[in-house]
Tab-separated table of C-alpha atoms and ligand atoms in Angstrom:
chain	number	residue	atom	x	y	z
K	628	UNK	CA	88.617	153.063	181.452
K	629	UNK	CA	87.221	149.480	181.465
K	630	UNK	CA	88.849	147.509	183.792
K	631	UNK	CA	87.701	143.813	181.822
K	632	UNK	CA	90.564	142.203	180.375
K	633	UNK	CA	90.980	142.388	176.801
K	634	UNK	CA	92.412	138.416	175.180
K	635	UNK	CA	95.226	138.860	172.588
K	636	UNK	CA	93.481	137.673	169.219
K	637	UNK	CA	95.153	134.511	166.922
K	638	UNK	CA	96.583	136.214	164.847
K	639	UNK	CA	97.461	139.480	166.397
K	640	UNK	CA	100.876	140.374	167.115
K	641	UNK	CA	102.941	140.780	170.385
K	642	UNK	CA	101.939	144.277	170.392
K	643	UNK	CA	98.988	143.645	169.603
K	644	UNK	CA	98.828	144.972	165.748
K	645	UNK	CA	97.655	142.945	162.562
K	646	UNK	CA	97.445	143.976	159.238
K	647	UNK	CA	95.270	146.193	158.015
K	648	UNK	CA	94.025	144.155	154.881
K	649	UNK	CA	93.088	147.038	153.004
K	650	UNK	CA	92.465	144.582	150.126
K	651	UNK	CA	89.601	142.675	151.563
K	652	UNK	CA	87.739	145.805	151.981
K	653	UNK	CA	84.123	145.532	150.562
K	654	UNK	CA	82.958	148.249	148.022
K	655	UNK	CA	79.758	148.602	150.914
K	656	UNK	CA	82.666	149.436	153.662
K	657	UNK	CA	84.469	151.962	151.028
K	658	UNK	CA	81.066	153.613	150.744
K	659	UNK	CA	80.563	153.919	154.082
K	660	UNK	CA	83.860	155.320	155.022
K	661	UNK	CA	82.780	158.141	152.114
K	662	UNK	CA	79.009	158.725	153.454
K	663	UNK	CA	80.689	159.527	156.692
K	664	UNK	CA	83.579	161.828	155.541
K	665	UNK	CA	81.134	163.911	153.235
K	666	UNK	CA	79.036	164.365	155.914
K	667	UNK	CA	81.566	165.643	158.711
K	668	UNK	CA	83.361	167.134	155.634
K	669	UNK	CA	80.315	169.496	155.093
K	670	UNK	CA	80.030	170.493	158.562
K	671	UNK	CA	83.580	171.098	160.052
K	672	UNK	CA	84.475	174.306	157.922
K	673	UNK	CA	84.419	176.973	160.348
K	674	UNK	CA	83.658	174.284	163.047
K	675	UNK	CA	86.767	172.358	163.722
K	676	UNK	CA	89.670	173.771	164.250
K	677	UNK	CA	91.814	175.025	161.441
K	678	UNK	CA	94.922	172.691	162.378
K	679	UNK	CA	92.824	169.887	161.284
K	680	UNK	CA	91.957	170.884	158.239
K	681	UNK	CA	95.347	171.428	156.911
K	682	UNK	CA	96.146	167.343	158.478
K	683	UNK	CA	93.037	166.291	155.972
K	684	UNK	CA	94.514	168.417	153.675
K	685	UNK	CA	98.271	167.766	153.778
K	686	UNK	CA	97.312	163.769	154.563
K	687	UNK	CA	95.017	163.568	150.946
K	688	UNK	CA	92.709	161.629	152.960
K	689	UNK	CA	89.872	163.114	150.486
K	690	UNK	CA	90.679	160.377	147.805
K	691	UNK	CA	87.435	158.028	147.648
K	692	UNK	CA	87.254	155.200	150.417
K	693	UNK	CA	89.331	153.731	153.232
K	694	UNK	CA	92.429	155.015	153.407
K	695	UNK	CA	95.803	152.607	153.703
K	696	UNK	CA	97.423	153.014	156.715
K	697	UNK	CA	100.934	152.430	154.832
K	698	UNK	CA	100.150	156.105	152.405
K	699	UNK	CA	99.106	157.824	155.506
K	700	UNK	CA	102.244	156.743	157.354
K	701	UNK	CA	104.504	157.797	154.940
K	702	UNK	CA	102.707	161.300	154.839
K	703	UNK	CA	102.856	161.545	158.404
K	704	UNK	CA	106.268	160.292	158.605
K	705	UNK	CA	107.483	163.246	156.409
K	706	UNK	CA	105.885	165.513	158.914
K	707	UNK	CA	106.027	164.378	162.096
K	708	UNK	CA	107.318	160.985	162.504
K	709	UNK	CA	104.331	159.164	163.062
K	710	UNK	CA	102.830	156.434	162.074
K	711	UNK	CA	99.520	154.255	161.847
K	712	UNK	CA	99.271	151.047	162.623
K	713	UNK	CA	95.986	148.383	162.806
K	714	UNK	CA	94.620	146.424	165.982
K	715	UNK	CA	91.387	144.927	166.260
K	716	UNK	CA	89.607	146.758	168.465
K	717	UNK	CA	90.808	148.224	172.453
K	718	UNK	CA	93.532	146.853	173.388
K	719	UNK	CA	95.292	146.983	176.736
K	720	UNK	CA	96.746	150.388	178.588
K	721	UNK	CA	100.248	149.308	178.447
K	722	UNK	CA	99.848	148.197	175.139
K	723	UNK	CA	98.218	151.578	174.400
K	724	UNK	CA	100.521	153.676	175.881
K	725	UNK	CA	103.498	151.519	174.573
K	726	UNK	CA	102.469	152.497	171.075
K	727	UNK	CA	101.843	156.565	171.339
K	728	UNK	CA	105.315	156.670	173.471
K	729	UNK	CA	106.916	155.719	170.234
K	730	UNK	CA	104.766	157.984	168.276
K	731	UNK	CA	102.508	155.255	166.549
K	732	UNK	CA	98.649	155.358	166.180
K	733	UNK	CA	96.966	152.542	166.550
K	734	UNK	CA	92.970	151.991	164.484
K	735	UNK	CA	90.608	149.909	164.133
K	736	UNK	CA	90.811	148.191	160.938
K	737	UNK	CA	87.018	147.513	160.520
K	738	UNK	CA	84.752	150.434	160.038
K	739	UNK	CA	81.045	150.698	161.309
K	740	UNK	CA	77.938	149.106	159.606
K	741	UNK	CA	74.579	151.579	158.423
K	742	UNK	CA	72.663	150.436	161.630
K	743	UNK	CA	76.064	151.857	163.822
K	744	UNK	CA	76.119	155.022	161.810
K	745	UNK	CA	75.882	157.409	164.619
K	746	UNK	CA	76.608	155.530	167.676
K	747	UNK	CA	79.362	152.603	168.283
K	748	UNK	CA	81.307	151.429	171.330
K	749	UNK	CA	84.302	150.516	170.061
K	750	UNK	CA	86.559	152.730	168.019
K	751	UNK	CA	85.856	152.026	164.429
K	752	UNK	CA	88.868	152.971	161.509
K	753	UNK	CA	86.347	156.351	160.377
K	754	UNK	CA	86.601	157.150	164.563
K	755	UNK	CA	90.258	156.516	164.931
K	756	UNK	CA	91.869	157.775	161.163
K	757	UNK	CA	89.346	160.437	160.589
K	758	UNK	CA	89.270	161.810	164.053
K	759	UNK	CA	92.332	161.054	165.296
K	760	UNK	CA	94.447	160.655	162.483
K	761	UNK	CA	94.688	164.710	160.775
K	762	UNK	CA	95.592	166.521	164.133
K	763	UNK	CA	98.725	163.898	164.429
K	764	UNK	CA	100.070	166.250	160.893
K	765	UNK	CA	100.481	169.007	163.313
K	766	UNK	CA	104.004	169.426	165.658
K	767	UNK	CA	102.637	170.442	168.345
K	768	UNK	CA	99.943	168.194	168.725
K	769	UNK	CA	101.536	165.268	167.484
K	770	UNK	CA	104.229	165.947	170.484
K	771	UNK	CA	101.382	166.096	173.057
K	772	UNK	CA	100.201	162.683	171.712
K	773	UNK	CA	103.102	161.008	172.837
K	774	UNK	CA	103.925	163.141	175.728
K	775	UNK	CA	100.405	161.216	176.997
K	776	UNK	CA	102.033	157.835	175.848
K	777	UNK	CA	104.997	158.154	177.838
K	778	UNK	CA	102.553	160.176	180.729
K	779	UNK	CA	100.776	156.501	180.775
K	780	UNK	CA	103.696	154.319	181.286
K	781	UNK	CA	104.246	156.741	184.702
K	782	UNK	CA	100.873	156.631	185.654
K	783	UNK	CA	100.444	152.625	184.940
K	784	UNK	CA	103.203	152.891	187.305
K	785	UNK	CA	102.060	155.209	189.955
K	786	UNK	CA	98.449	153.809	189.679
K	787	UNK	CA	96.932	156.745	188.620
K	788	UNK	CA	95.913	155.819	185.091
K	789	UNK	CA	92.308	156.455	185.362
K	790	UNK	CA	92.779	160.557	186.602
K	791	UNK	CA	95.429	160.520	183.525
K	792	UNK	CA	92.808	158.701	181.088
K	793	UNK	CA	90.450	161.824	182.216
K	794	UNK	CA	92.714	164.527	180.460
K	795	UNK	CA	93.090	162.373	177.724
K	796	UNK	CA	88.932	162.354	177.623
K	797	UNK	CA	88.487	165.636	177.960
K	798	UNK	CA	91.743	166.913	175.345
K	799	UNK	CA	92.091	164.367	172.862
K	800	UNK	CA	88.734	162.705	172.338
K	801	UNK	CA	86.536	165.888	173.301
K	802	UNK	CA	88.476	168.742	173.586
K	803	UNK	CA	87.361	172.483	172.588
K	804	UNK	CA	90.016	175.456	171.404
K	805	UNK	CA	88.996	178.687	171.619
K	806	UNK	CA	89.548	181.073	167.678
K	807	UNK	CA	89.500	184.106	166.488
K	808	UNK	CA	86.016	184.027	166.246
K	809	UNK	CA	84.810	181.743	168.855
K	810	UNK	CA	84.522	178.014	169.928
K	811	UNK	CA	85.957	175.332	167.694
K	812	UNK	CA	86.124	171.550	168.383
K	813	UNK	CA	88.953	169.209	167.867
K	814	UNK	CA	88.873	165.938	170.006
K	815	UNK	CA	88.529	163.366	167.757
K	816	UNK	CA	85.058	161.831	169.277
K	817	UNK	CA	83.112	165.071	168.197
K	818	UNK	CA	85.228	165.466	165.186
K	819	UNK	CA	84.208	162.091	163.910
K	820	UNK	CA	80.407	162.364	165.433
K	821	UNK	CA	78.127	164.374	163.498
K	822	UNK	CA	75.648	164.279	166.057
K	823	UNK	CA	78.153	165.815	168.431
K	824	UNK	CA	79.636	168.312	166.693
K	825	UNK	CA	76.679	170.348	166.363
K	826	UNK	CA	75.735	169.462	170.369
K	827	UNK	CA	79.281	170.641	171.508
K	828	UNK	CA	79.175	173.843	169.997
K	829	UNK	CA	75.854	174.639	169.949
K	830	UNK	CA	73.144	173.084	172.323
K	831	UNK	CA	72.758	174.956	175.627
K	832	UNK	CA	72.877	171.919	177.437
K	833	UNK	CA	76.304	170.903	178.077
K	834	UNK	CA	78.561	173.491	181.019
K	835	UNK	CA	81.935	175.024	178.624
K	836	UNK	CA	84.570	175.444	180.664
K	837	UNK	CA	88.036	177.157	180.733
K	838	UNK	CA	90.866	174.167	180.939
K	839	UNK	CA	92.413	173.799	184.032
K	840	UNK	CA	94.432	171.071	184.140
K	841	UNK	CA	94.383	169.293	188.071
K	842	UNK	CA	90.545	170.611	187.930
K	843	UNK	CA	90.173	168.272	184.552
K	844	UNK	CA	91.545	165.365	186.384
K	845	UNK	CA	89.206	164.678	189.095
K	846	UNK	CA	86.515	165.000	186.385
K	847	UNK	CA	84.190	162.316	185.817
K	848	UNK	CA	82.981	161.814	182.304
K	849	UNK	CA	80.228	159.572	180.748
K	850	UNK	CA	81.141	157.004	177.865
K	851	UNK	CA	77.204	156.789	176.580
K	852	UNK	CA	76.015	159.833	175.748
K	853	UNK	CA	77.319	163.556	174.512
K	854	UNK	CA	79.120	164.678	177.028
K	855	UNK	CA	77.747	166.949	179.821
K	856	UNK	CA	80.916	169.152	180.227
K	857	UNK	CA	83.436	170.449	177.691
K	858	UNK	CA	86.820	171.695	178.702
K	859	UNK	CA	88.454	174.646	176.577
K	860	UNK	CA	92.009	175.107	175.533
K	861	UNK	CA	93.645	178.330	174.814
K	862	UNK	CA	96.379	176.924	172.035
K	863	UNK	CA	97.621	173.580	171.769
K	864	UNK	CA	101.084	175.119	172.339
K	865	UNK	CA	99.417	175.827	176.288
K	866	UNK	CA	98.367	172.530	176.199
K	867	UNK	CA	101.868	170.848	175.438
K	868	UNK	CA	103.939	173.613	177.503
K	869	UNK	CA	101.702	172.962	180.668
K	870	UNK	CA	101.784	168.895	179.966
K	871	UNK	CA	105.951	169.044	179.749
K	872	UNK	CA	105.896	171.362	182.290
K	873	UNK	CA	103.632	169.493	185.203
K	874	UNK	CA	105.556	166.717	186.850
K	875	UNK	CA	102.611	164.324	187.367
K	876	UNK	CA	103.939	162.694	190.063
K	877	UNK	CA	103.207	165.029	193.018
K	878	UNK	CA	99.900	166.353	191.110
K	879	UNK	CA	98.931	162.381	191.282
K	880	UNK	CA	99.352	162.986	195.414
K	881	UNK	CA	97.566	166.153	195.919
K	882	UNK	CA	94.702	164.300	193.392
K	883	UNK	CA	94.677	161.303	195.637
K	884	UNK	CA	93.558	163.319	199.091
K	885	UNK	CA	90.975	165.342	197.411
K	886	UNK	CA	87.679	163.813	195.587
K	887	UNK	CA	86.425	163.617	192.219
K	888	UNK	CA	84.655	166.227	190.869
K	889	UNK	CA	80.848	165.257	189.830
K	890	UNK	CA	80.161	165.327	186.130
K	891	UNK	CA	78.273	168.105	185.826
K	892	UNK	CA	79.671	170.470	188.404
K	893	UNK	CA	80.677	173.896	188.140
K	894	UNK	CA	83.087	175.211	190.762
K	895	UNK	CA	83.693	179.125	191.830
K	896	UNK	CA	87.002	179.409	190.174
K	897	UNK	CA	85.982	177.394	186.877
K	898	UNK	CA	85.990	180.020	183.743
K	899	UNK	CA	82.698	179.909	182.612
K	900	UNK	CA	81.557	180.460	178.646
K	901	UNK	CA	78.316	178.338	178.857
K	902	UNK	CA	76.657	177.562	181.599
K	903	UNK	CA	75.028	174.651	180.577
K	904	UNK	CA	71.060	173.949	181.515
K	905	UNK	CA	71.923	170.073	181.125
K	906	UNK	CA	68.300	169.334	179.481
K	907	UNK	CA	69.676	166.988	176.980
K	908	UNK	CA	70.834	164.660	180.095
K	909	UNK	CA	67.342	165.378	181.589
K	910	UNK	CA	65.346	164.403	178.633
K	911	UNK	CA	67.056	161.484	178.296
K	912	UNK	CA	66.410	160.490	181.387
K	913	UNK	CA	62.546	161.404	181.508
K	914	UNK	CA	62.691	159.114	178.685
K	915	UNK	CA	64.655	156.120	179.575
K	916	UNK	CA	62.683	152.587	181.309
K	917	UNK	CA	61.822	152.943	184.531
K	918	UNK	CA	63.979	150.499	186.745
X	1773	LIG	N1	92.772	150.864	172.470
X	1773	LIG	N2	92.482	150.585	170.214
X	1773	LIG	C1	92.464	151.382	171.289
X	1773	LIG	N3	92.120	152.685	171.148
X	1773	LIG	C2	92.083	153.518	172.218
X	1773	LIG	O1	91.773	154.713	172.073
X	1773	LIG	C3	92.392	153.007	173.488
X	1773	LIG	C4	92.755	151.648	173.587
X	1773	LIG	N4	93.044	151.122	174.781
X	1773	LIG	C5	93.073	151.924	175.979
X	1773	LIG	C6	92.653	153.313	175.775
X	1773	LIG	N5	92.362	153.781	174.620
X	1773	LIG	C7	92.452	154.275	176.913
X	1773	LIG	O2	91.649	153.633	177.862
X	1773	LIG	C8	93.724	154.833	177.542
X	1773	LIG	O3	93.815	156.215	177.230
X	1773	LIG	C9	93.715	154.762	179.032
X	1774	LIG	FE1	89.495	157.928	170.150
């Protein structure tokens, strides 16, 4: 993504974590960590899907403000092997990647103020545990998670990280899974997003598409708005199999000679559920300074 380089803290570790200091958190920051889970709480029943549910369920993250990374780790642990850890803010690819390859999550350990309620830029503890945090409770998900950390120490490598940072976009952070009974989000940026979670299922704005995963890769995406496309996933079982199964390496080559795909394209083969009349982007725009 960004390509400014992030300075190592005082105080931060090697790998870039610090402690959490769950202690010094303010009763304003607890209470803010609860305004936001009530709300996304109310609205992700029959929205999200169900395999996050059970991880807020089987994690006890309901109990009143901030969790501590140490409880959650040692539910996760039990399940899955995972762990959270905190870091400041970004930190660097490798350092990224690093982490997930050895199944640890790394959050934020500060947590938005009221006037960042609905928008921030970098990933706050509610964004990271809340979002991220319930679908690592869940096998198969928690393997793809670190198939992508080990996936980013090849394409650090092979200099392809910013078509492998796409699939991570359009899975992890804003993916869609198709249920029983329709459309359900589960990327942790809509998840955590109230805003978005309506928009993503919802508005007739945005294009829906079937997953496809080369076709996902030579997507563009936007980091300051709602998205304009969504990409949909049969199972997250498809999602791991076809991940395992893909060596990257040659897909990286064929991605190399052909060009990026624009944002809000839709091509003859895509599977289409909504085509998207992309008048949020458009209103926006009518309504943004003139330069
Ligand atoms: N750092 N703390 C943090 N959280 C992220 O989600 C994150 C990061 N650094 C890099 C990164 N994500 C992505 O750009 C990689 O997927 C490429
Ligand atoms: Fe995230």
């Amino acid at each position: 993504m960004a390509a400014k380089k992030l300075d190592r803290p005082a105080g931060a570790a090697e790998d870039w974590t610090i402690p959490q200091g769950w202690e010094d958190y303010s009763p304003a920051e607890h209470a803010m960590w609860d305004r936001l889970f009530d709300r996304q709480a109310r609205l992700l029943p029959g929205r999200v899907a169900p395999e996050f549910l059970d991880g807020l369920d089987v994690l006890r993250m309901e109990r009143p403000g901030i969790p501590h990374f140490d409880e959650l780790s040692e539910r996760l642990m039990q399940r899955t092997g995972w762990q959270v850890v905190a870091v400041p803010g970004l930190i660097p690819d490798e350092v990224f990647f690093d982490h997930l390859a050895n199944r640890r999550f790394v959050s934020g350990n500060f947590i938005r103020t009221p006037e960042q309620l609905d928008y921030l830029q970098e990933p706050d503890v509610f964004h990271d545990v809340f979002g991220h945090v319930p679908l690592l409770a869940h096998p198969v998900f928690a393997d793809y998670m670190q198939a992508y950390g080990r996936g980013g120490q090849r394409a650090t490598a092979l200099g392809a990280i910013e078509k492998l940072s796409r699939l991570y976009w359009y899975t992890v952070e804003f993916g869609l899974i198709r249920g029983g009974d329709g459309l359900r989000v589960y990327g942790a940026g809509i998840v955590s997003s109230h805003g978005e979670t309506n928009f993503a299922l919802d508005d007739p704005s945005p294009n829906r598409l079937g997953f496809d995963l080369r076709r996902v890769m030579r997507t563009k995406y936007r980091i300051d708005d709602y998205q304009q496309n969504y990409f949909v996933i049969d199972s997250f079982d498809d999602l791991l199999r076809e991940t395992l199964e893909t060596d990257f390496g040659p897909v990286y080559d064929e991605l190399a000679r052909q060009d990026d795909i624009e944002i809000d394209t839709i091509l003859p083969q895509d599977r289409v559920y909504t085509r998207g009349t992309q008048d949020h982007v458009r209103s926006r725009a009518a309504s943004a300074p003139q330069r």
